[in-house]
Tab-separated table of C-alpha atoms in Angstrom:
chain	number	residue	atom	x	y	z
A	878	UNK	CA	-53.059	-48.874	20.853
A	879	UNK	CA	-52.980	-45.293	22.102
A	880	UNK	CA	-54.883	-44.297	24.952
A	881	UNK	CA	-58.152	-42.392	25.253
A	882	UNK	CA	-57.709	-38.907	24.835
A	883	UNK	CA	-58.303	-36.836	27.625
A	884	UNK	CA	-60.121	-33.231	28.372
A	885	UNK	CA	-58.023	-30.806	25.719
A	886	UNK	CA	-55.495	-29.334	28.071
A	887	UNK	CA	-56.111	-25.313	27.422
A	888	UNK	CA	-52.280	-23.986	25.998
A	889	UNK	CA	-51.237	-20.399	26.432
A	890	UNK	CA	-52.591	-17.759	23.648
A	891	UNK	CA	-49.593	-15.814	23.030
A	892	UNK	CA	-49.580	-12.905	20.759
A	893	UNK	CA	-45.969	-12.226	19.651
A	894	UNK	CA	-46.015	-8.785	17.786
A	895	UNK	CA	-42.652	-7.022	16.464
A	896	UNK	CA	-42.453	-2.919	17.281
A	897	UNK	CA	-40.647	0.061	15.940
A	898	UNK	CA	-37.497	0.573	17.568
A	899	UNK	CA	-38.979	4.054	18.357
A	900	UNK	CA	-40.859	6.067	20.897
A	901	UNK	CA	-44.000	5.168	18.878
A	902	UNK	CA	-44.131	1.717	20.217
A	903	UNK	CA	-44.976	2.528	23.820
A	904	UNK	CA	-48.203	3.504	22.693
A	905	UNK	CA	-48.814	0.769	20.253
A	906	UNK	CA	-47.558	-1.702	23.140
A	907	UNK	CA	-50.338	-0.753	25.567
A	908	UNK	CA	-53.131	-1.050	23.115
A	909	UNK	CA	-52.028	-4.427	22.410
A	910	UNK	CA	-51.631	-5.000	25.754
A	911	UNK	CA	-55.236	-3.833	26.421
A	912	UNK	CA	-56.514	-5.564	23.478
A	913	UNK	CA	-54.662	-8.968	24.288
A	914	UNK	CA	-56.090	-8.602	28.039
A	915	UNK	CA	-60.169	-8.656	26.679
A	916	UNK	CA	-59.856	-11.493	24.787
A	917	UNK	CA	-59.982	-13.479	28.134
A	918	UNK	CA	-62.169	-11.414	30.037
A	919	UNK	CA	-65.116	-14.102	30.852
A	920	UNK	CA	-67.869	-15.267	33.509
A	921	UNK	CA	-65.338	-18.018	35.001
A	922	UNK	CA	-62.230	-15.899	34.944
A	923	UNK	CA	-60.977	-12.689	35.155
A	924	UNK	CA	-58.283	-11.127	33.080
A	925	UNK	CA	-55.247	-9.648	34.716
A	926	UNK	CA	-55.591	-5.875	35.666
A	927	UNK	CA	-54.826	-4.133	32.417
A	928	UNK	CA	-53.840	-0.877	33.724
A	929	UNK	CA	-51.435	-2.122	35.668
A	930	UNK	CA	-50.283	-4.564	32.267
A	931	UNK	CA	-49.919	-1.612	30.306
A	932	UNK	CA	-48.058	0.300	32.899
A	933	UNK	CA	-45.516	-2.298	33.034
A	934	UNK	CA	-45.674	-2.804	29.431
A	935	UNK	CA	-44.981	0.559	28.409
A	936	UNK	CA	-41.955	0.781	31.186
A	937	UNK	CA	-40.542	-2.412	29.418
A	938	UNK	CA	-40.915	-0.985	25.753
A	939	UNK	CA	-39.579	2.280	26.726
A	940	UNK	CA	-36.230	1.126	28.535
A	941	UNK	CA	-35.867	-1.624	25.133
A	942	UNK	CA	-35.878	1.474	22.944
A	943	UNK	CA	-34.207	3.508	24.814
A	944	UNK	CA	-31.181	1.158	26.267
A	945	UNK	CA	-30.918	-0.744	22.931
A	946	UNK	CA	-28.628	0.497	20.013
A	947	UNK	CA	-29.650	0.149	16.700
A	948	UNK	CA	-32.775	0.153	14.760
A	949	UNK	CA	-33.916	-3.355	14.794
A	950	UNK	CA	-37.492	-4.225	15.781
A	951	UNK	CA	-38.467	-4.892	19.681
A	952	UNK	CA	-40.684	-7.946	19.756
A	953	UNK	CA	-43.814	-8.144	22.813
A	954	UNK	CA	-44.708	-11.337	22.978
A	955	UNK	CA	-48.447	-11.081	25.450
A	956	UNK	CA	-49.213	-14.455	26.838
A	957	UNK	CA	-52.542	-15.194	28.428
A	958	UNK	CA	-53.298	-18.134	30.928
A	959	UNK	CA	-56.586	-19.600	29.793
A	960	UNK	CA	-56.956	-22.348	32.889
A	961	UNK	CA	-55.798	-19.707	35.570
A	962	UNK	CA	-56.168	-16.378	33.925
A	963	UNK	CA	-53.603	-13.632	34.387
A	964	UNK	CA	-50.911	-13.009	31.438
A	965	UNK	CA	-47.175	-12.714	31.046
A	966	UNK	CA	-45.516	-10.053	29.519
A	967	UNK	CA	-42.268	-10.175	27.543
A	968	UNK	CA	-40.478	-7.613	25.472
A	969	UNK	CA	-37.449	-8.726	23.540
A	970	UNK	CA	-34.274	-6.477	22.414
A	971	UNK	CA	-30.892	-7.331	21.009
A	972	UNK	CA	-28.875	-6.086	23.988
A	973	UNK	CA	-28.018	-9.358	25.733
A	974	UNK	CA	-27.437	-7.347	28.975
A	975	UNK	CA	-29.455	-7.747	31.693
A	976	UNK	CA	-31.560	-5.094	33.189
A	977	UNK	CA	-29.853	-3.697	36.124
A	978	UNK	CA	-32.652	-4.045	39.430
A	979	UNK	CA	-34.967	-5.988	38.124
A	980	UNK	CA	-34.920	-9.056	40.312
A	981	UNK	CA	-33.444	-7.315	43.237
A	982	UNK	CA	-32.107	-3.936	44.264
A	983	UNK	CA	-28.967	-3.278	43.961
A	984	UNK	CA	-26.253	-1.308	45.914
A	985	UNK	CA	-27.730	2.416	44.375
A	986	UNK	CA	-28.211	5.711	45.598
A	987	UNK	CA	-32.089	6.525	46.665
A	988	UNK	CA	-33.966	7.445	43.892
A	989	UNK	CA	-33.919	11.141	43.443
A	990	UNK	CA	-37.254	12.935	43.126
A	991	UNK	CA	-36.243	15.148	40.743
A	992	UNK	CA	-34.873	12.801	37.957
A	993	UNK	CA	-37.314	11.699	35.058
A	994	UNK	CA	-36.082	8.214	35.156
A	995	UNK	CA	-35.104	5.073	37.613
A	996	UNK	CA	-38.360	4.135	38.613
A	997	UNK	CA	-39.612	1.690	35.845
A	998	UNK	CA	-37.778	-1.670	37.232
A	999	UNK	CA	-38.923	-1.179	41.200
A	1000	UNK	CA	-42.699	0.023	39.376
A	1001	UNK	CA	-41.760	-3.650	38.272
A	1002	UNK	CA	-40.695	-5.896	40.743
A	1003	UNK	CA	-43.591	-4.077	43.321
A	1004	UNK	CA	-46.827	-4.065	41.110
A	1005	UNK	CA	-45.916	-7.810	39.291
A	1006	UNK	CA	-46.259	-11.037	40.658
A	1007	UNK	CA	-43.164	-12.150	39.369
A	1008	UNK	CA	-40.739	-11.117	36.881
A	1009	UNK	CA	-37.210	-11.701	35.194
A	1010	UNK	CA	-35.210	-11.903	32.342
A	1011	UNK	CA	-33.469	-14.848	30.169
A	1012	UNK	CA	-30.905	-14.863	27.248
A	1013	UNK	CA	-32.271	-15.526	23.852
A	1014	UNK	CA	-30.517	-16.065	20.496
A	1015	UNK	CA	-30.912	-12.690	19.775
A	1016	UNK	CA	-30.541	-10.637	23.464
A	1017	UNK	CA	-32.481	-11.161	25.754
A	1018	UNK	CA	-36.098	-11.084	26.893
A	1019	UNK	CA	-37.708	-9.142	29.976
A	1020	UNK	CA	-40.561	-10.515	31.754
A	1021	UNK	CA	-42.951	-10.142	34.077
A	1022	UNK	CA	-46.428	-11.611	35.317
A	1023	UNK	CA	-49.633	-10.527	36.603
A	1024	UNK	CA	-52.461	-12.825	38.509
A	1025	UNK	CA	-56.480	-12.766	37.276
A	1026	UNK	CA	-57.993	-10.501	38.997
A	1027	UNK	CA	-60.452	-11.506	41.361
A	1028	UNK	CA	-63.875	-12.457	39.922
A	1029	UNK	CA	-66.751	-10.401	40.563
A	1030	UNK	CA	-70.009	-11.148	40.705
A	1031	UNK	CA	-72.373	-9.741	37.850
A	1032	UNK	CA	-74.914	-8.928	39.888
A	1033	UNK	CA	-75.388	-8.542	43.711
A	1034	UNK	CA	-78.696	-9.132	45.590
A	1035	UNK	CA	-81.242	-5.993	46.186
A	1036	UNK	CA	-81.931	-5.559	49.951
A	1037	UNK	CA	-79.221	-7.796	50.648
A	1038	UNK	CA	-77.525	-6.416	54.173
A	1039	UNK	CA	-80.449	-4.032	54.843
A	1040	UNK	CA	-82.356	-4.037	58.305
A	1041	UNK	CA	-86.419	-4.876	57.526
């Protein structure tokens, strides 16, 4: 006899989606991203902040395209944490080398002003609650995670705090 099933445990809704190994799938990343991000929005839990998800996003898409040879697709897999809210991020290449300074920094030179790039890893590991990256059968896959955002409530008291 099995036993009485319990409450349905909520699973992840993940949204894997393969990209252009172009330019063009920055933009198409953040929309997703964006998209993904209001499907959870709700009255008993808040979605992760998705400006700062797309940020992140678009950093990971853009240093896939640009640090991976070849033309094959990118794959962003968005994952969203029904019971907790918040989401994790993952962009997958075919370059099975890890990102430089993504978990820590490394022995570099500061960060020069002037330069265009060498920002999008410590944009990373600061605004993210954690983050990664893990070998796959293909490359490798580059993570990171955001929190729900606080909930707020839909509507406050009038008066409340005012002197009578």
């Amino acid at each position: 006899m099995s036993p009485a099933p319990g409450p349905p445990v909520p699973r992840p809704a993940a949204w894997p989606v393969e990209l252009p190994h172009t330019t063009a799938a920055v933009p198409i990343a953040r929309a997703l991203v964006r998209s993904a991000l209001t499907e959870i929005e709700g009255a008993e839990r808040a979605a992760a902040d998705s400006d700062t998800a797309e940020l992140l996003t678009a950093e990971l898409v853009a240093n896939a395209v640009e640090h991976t040879p070849g033309d094959g697709p990118i794959e962003l897999v968005v994952e969203l944490f029904p019971a907790t809210g918040g989401c994790q991020i993952e962009v997958h290449d075919r370059r099975p080398a890890g990102p430089g300074e993504l978990i820590g920094p490394g022995p570099v030179a500061p960060v020069d002003p002037w330069q265009e790039h060498g920002r999008g890893l410590l944009l990373i590991r600061a605004l993210s609650s954690d983050c990664g990256h893990r070998p796959t059968a293909h490359g490798k896959a580059v993570w990171f995670t955001l929190p729900a955002l606080p909930a707020v409530p839909t509507q406050r008291r009038r008066g409340a705090g005012r002197d009578s």
